[in-house]
Coordinates of C-alpha atoms in Angstrom, one line a residue:
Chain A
X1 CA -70.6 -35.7 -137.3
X2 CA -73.5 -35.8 -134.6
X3 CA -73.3 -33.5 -131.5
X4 CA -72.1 -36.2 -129.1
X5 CA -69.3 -37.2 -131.3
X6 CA -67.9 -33.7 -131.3
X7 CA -68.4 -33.3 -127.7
X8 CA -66.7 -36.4 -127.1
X9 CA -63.7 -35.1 -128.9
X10 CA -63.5 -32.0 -127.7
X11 CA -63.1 -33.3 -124.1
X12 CA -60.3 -35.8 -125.3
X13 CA -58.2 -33.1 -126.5
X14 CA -58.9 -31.2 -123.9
X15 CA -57.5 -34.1 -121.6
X16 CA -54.4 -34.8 -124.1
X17 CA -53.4 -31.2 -123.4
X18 CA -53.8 -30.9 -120.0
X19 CA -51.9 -34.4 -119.7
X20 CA -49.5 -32.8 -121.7
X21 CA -48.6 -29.8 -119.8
X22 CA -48.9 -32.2 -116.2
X23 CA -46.2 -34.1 -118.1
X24 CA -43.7 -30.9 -119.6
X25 CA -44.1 -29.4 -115.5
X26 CA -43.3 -32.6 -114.3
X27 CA -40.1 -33.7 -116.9
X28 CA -38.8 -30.0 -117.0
X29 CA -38.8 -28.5 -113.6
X30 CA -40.2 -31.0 -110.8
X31 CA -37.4 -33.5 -112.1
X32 CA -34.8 -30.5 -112.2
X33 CA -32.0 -30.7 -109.4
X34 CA -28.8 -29.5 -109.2
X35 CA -25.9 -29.6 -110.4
X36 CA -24.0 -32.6 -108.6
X37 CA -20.2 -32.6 -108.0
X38 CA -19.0 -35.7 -107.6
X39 CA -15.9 -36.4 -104.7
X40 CA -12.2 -37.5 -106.4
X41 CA -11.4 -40.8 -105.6
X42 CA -8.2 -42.1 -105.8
X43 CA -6.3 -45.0 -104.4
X44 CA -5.9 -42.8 -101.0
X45 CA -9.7 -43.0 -100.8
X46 CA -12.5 -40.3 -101.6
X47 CA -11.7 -36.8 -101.2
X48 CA -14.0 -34.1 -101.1
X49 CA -13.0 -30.1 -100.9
X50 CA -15.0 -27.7 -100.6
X51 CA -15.1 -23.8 -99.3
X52 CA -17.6 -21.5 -97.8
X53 CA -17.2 -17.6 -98.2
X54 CA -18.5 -15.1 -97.1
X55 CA -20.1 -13.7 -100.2
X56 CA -20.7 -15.7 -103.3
X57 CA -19.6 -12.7 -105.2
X58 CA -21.0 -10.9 -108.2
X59 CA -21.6 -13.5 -111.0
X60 CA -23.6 -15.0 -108.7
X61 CA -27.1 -14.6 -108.7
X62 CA -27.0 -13.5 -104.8
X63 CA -23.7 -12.1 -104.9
X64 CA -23.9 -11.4 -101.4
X65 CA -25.3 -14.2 -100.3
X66 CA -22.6 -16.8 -97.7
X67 CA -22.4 -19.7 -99.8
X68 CA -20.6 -22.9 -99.9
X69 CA -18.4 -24.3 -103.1
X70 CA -17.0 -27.3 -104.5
X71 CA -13.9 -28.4 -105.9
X72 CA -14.1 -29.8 -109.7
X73 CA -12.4 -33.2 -108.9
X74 CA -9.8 -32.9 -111.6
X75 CA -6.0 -31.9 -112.1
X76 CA -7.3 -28.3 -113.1
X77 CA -9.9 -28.6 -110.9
X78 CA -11.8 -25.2 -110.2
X79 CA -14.5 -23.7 -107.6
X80 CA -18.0 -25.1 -108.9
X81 CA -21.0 -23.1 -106.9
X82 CA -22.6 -26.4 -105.6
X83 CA -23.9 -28.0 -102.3
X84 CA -25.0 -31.1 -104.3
X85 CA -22.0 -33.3 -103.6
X86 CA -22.0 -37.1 -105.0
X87 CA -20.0 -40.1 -102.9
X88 CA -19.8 -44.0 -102.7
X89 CA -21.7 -45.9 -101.0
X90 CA -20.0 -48.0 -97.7
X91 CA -16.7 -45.9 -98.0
X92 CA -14.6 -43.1 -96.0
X93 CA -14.8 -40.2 -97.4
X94 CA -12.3 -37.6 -96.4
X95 CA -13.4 -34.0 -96.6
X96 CA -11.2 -31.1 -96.5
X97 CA -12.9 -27.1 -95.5
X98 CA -11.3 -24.2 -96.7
X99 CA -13.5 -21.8 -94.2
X100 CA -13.0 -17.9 -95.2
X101 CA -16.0 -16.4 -93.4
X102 CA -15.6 -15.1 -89.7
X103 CA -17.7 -16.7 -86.9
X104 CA -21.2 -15.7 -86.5
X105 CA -22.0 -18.2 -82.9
X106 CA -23.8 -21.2 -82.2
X107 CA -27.3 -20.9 -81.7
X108 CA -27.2 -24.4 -79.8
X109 CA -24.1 -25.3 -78.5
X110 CA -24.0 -28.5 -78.4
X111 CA -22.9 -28.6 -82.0
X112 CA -19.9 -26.7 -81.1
X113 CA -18.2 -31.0 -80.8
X114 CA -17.8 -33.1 -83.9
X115 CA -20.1 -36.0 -84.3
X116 CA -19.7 -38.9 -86.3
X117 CA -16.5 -38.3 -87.7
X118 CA -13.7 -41.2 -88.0
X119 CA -12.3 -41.2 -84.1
X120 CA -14.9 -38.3 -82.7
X121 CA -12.1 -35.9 -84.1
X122 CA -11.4 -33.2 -86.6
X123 CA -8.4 -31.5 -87.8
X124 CA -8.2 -28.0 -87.6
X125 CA -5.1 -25.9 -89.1
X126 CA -3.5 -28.9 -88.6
X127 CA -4.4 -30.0 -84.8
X128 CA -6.9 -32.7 -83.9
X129 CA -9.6 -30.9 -82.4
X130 CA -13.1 -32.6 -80.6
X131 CA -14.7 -29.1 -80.0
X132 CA -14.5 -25.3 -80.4
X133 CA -15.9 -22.4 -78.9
X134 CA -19.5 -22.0 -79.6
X135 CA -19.2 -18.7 -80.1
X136 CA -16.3 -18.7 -82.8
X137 CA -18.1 -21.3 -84.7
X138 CA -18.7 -19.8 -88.2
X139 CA -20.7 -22.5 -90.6
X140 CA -20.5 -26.2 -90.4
X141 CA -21.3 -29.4 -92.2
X142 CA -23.5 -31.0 -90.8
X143 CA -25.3 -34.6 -92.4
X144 CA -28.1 -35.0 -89.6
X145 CA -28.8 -38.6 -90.9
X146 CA -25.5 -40.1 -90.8
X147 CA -25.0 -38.4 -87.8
X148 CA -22.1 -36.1 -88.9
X149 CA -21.5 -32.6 -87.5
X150 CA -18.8 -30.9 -88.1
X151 CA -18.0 -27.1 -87.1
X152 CA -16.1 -24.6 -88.8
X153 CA -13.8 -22.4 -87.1
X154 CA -14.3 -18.5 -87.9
X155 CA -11.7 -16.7 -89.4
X156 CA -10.3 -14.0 -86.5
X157 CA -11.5 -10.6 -86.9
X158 CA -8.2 -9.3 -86.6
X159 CA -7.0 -11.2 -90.0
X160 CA -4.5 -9.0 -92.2
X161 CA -6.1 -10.4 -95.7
X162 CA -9.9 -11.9 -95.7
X163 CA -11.6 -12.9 -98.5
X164 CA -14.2 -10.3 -98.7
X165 CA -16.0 -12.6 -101.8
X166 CA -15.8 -15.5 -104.0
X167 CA -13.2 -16.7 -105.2
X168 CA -11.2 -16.8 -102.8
X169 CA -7.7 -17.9 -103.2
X170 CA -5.4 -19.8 -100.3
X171 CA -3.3 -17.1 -100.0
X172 CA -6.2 -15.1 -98.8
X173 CA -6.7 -15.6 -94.6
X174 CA -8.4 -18.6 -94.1
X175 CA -9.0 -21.7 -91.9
X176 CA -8.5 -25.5 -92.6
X177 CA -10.6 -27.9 -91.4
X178 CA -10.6 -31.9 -92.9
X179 CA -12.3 -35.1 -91.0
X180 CA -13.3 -38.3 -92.7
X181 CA -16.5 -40.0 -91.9
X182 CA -18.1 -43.9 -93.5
X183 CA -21.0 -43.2 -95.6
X184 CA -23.6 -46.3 -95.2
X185 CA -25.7 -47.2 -98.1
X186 CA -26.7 -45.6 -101.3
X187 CA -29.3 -42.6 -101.0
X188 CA -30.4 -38.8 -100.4
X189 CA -29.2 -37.2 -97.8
X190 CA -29.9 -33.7 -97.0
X191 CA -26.9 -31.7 -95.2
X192 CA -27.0 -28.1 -93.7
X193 CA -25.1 -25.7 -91.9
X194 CA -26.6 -25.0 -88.2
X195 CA -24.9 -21.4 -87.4
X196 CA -27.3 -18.5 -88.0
X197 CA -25.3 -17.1 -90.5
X198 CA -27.5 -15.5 -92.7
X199 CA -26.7 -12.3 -92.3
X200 CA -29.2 -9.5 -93.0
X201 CA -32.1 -12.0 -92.7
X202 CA -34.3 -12.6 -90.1
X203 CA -32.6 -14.2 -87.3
X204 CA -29.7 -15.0 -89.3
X205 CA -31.9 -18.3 -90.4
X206 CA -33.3 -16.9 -93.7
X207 CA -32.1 -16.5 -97.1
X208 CA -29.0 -18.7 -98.0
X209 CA -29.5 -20.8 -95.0
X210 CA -33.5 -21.9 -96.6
X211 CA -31.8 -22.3 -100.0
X212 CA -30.0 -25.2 -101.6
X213 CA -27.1 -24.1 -103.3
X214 CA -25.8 -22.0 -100.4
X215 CA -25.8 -23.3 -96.7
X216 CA -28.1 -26.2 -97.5
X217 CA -27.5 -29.1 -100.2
X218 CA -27.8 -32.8 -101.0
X219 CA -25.8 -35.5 -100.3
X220 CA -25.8 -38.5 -103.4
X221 CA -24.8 -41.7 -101.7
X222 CA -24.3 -43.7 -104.9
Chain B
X1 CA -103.7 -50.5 -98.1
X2 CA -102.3 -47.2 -95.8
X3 CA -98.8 -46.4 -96.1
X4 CA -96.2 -48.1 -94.2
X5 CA -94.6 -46.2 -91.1
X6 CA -91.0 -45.6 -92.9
X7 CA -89.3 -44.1 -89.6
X8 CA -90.2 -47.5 -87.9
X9 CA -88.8 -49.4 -90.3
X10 CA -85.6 -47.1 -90.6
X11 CA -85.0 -47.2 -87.2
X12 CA -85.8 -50.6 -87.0
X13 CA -83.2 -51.3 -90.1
X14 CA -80.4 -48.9 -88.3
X15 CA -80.8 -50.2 -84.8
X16 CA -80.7 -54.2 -86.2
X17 CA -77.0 -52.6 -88.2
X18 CA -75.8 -50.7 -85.0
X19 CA -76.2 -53.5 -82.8
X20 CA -74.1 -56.1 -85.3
X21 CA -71.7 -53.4 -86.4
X22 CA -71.0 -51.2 -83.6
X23 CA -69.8 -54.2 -81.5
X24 CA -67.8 -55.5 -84.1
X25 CA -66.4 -52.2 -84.4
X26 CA -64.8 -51.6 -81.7
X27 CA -63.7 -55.0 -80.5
X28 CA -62.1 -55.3 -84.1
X29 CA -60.9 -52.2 -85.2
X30 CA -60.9 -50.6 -81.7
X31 CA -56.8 -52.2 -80.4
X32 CA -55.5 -51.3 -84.0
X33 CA -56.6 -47.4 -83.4
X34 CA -53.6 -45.1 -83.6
X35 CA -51.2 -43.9 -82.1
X36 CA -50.5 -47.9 -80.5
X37 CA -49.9 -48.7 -77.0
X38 CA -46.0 -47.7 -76.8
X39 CA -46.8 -45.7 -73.6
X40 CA -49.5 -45.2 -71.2
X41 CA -50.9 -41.5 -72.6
X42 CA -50.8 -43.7 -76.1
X43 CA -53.3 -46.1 -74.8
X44 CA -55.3 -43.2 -73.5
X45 CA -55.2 -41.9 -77.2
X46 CA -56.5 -45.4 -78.4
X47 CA -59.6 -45.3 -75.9
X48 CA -60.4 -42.1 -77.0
X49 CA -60.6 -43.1 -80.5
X50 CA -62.0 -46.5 -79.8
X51 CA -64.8 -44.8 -78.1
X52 CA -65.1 -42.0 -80.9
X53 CA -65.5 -45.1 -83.5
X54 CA -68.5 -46.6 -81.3
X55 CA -70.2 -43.1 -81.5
X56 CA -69.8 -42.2 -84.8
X57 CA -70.3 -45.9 -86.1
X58 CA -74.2 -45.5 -85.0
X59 CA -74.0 -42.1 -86.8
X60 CA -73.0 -43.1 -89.8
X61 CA -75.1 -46.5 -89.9
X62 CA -77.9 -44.2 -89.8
X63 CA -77.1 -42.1 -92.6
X64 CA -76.2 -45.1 -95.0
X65 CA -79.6 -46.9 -93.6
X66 CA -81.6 -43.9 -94.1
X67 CA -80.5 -43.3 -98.1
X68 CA -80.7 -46.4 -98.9
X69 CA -84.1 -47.1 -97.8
X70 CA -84.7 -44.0 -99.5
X71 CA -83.2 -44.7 -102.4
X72 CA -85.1 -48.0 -102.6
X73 CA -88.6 -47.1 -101.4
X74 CA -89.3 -43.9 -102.6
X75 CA -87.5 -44.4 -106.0
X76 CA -89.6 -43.8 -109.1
X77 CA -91.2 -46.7 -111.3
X78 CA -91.1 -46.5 -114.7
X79 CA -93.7 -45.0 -116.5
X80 CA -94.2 -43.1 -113.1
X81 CA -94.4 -39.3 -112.6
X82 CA -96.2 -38.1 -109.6
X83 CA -95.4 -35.8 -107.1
X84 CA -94.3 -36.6 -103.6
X85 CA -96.2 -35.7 -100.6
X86 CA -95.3 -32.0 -99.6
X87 CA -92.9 -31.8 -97.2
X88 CA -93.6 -30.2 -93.9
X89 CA -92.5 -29.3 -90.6
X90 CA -92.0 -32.4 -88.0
X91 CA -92.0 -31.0 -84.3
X92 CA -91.1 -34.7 -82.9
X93 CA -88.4 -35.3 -85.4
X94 CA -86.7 -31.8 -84.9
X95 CA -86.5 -32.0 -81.0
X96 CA -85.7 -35.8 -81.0
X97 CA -82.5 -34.3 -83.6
X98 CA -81.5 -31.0 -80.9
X99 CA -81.7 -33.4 -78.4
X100 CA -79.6 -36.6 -79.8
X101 CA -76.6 -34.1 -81.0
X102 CA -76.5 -31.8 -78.0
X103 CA -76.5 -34.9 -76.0
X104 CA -73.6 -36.1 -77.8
X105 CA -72.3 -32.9 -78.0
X106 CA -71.9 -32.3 -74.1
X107 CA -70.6 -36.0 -74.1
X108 CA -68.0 -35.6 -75.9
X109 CA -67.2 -32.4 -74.3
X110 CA -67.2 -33.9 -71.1
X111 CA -65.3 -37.3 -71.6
X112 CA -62.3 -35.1 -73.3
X113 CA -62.5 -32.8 -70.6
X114 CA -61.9 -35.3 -68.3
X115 CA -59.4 -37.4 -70.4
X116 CA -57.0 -34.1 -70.7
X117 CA -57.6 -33.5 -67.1
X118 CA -56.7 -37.3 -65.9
X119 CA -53.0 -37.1 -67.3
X120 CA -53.0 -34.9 -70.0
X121 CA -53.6 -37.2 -72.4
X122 CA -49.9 -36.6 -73.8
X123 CA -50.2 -33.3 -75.6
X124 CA -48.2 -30.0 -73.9
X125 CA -49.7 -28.2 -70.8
X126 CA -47.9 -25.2 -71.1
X127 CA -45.0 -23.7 -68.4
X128 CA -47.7 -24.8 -65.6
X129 CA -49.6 -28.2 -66.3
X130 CA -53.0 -28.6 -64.6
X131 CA -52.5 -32.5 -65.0
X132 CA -49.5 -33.5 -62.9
X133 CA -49.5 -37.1 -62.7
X134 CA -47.8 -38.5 -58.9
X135 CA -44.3 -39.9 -58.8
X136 CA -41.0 -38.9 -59.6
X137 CA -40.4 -37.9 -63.0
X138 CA -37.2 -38.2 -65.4
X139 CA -36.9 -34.6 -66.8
X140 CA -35.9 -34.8 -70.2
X141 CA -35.4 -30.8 -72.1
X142 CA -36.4 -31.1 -75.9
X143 CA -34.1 -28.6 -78.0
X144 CA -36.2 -27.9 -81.7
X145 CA -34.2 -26.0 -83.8
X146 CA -34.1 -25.6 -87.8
X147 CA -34.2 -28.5 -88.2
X148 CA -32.8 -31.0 -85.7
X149 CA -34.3 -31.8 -82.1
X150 CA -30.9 -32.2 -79.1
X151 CA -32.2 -33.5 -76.0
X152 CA -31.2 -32.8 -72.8
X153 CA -30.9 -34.2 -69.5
X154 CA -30.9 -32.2 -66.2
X155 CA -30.7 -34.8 -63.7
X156 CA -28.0 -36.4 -65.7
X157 CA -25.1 -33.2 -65.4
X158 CA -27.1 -31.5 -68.0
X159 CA -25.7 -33.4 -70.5
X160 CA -27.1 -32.8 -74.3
X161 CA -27.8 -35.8 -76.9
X162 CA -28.5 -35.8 -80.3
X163 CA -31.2 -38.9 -80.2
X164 CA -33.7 -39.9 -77.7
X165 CA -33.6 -43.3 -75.5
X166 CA -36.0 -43.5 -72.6
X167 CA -36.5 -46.0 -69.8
X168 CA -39.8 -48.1 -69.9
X169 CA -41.8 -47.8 -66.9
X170 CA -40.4 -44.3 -65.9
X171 CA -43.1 -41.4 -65.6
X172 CA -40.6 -39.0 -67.8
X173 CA -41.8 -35.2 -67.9
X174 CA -40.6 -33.5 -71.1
X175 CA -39.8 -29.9 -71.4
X176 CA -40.1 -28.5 -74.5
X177 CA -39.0 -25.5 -76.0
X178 CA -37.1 -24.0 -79.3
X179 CA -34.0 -21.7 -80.0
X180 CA -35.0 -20.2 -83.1
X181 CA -38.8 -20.8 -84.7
X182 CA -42.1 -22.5 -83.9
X183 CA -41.6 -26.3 -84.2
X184 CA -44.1 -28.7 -82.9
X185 CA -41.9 -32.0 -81.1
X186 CA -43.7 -35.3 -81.8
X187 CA -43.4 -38.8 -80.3
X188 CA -46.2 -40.8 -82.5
X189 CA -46.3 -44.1 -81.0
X190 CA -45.5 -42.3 -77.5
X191 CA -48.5 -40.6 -77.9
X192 CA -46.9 -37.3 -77.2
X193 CA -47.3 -34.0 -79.3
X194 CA -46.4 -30.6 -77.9
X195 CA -45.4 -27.1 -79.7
X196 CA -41.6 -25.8 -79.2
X197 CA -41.6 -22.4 -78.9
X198 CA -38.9 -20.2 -78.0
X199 CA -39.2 -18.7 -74.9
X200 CA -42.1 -20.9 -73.7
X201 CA -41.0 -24.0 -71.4
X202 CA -43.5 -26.8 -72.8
X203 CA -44.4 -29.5 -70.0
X204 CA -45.9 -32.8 -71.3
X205 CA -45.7 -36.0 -69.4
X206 CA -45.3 -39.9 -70.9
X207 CA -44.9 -43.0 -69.2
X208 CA -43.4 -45.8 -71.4
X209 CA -44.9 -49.1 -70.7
X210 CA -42.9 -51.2 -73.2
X211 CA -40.0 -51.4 -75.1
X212 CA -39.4 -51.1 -78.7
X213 CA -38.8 -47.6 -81.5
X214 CA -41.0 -44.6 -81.8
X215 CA -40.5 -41.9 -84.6
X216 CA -40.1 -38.5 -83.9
X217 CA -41.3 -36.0 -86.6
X218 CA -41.7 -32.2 -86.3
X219 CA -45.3 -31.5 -86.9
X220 CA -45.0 -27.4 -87.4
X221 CA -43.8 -26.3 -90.8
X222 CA -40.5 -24.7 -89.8
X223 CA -38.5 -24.1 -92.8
X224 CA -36.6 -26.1 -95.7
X225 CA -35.6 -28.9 -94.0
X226 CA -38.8 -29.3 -92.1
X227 CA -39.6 -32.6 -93.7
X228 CA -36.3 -34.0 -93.0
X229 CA -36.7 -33.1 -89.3
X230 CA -37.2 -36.3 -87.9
X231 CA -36.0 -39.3 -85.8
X232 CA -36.0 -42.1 -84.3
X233 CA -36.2 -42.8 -80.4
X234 CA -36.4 -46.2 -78.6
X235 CA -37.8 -47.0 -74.9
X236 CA -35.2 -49.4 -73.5
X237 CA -35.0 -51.6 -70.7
X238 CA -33.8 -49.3 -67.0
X239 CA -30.2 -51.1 -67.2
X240 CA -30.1 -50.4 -70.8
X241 CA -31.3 -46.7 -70.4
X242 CA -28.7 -46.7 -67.5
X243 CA -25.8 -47.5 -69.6
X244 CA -26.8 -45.7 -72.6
X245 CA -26.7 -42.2 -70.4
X246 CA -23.5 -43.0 -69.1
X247 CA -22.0 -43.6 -72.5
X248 CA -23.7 -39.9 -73.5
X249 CA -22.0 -38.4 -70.6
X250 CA -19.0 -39.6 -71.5
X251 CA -18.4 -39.3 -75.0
X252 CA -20.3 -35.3 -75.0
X253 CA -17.7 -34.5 -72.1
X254 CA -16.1 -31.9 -73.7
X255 CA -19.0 -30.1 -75.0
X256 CA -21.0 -30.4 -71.6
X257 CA -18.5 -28.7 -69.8
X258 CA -19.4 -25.6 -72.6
X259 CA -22.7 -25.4 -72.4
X260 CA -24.9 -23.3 -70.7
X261 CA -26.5 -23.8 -67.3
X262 CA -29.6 -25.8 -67.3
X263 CA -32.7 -23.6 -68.3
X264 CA -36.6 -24.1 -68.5
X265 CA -35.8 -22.1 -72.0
X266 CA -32.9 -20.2 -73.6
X267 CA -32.3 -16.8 -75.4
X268 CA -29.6 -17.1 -77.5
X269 CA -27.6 -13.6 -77.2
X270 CA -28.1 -11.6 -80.4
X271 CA -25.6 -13.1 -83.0
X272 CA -23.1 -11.0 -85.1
X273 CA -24.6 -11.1 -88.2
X274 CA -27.8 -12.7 -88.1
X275 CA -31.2 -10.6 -87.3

């Protein structure tokens, strides 16, 4: 075998391994998202629930991280620690809030008024509500592409029984917020939460609030 | 026989190329330069970079010229293996370089000088702006925060909007500024780019000379959602613009009457748990 020929396949298995690693990074962890939730539909329409808290309590891998959950969309449905939430295309989708975390303030606001929702409206604890105090805002949903902004009343200070940490059960202090809003057609849409509530990071902005899977996550128009 | 005179005939070559291409150039390429001529600072912006293409196209000719008649003339024959003439020093050729690039140089330095000073040439000015173009101006307040820009307008009841509609034809004098990090507000097709900082009151003027869409992208990485942070704005007719405020007013009533007083910038008091 002649000098060139080995040199020549030297550098092709050399490119065949590289390729091959590009291709393992690429398949295994570029490709890697979240676990998605999808909403429960039924003949009612599409019905989402979901919780924030005010810590996502020890199993988790930031157990005192503020976090947002899912409800498994079945009879014995269960808290799911995800903010990858999967819907259908052109439809209302109603969304219910069980908020347990006091309020931590607006930083702006003018997101302290729903936005986008059926009617300009959201229900909290039962009352159709437009707007709250800025400062008692505590978290909110917020899908800047579809134009939807909701904000989440804070649980009082003065509550007998808060949820210190996930789970959090609905006998536990708590407040109820549900508004329905039309998705458009299919695609990825980011959603956030816009109140600094990070607390213990810089500014309140850091932390759960830069990380999907706590006050951040993706929206799967499908 | 002597040896030809190469610099003639480069300069020759490269002068015949300039005077075909440069024109060509600019009266081709020049009209599609970015950012398009949405607004009157975005027309600035193509001038500037029409006449940066007629400089650099000269440049450039030159270079390409010069190695290829290198590349042709002095390339070895086969069979060939002699040395080159030594190289040395070239008084005229050295001061006719210092004095070509320092001339451009100085030009450049002076025509942008006097571009930014003429209207600002749509990027921020800072709190105090040294270009203050005459007439009134529509004051419109640019909220960045992670990661959404509000909009707000003072003359208007200080009423805050979540997207951006301008009137064409109407000087309008941004302020921008941020509640929480460094983002960086820009209009593309306006022609407008200006940092939002918190604490710092951003002054950039625009004056929309058609109608039509402009996109609206933060430009300063600001966090997770920085890529996402974008929009679309439109420059609508006065009548249009006229109703479309009127509609804001109305249906961000309730959380109007909430906000604060109009500022140059804000200071959101320390929150419970954040910091």
């Amino acid at each position: 075998v002649s000098t060139f020929a080995k040199k020549m396949l030297g550098i092709t298995l050399a490119v065949v391994a590289v390729g091959v690693v590009i291709g393992l990074y690429v398949s295994v962890y570029l490709t890697r998202s979240p676990q998605a939730i999808a909403a429960s539909t039924s003949a009612s329409g599409t019905q989402l629930t979901l919780a924030t808290v005010p810590a996502a309590g020890s199993s988790d891998a930031n157990p005192d991280w503020v976090s947002f959950f899912a409800l498994a969309p079945n009879p014995n449905g269960h808290w799911i620690h995800t903010t990858t939430y999967r819907v259908p295309a052109h439809s209302l989708i109603h969304v219910t809030i069980y908020n347990y975390d006091s309020a931590s303030g607006l930083r702006n606001p003018f997101l302290a008024q729903a936005q986008g929702t059926v009617g300009g409206t959201f229900v909290l604890d039962g009352k159709p509500t437009q707007a709250i105090n800025p400062d008692d805002a505590s978290h909110m949903f917020a899908i800047p592409q579809l134009d939807v902004v909701v904000p989440l009343l804070g649980v009082p200070t003065s509550a007998k029984n808060p949820c210190a940490a996930a789970p959090c059960s609905l006998s536990e202090d708590h407040e109820t917020i549900s508004f329905t809003f039309r998705t458009g057609g299919p695609g990825r849409f980011r959603w956030q939460c816009f109140v600094p509530c990070a607390a213990g990071w810089i500014f309140g902005t850091g932390g759960p609030m830069q990380t999907i899977g706590y006050m951040d996550g993706i929206l799967e128009v499908v | 026989m002597g040896e030809p005179n190469h610099l003639r005939r480069v300069v020759l070559l490269w002068l015949i190329a300039s005077a075909i291409a440069t024109p060509l150039v600019v009266v081709l390429l020049g009209p599609n330069m970015p950012p398009g001529n949405l607004s009157s600072e975005a027309s600035g912006q193509v001038f500037d970079n029409t006449v940066m293409l007629g400089l650099v196209t000269p440049v450039v000719l030159f270079i390409l010229v010069y190695f290829a008649y290198v590349m042709i003339v002095f390339r070895a024959r086969d069979g060939e293996a002699l040395e080159g003439p030594a190289v040395r020093g070239h008084a005229g050729a050295q001061i006719w370089w210092m004095v070509t690039t320092s001339a451009i140089v100085l030009f450049l330095a002076a025509f942008g000088t006097y571009e930014l000073f003429k209207d600002g040439s749509g990027g921020g000015q800072g709190p105090n702006p040294i270009a203050d173009p005459p007439g009134k101006a529509l004051q419109v307040q640019v909220i960045a925060e992670q990661w959404e820009f509000t909009y707000r307008f003072p003359t208007y009841g200080g009423v805050e909007t979540p997207h951006l509609e301008l009137p064409v034809g109407q000087l309008v004098e941004f302020h921008v500024t941020s509640l929480d990090v460094t983002h960086s507000f820009w209009a593309y097709e306006l022609g407008v780019k200006a940092d939002a900082n918190q604490g710092v009151d951003n002054i950039v003027y625009v004056t929309p000379k058609r109608t039509g869409p402009f996109s609206i992208r933060c430009s300063e990485l600001c966090g997770l959602w920085h890529g996402y942070m974008f929009d679309t704005g439109r420059v609508v007719s006065p009548s249009a613009f006229a109703s479309w405020i009127q509609q804001q007013q109305a249906t961000f009533a309730p959380i109007t009457a909430k906000l604060p007083p109009y500022a140059r910038t804000y200071f959101p008091k320390p929150q419970r748990r954040g910091g």
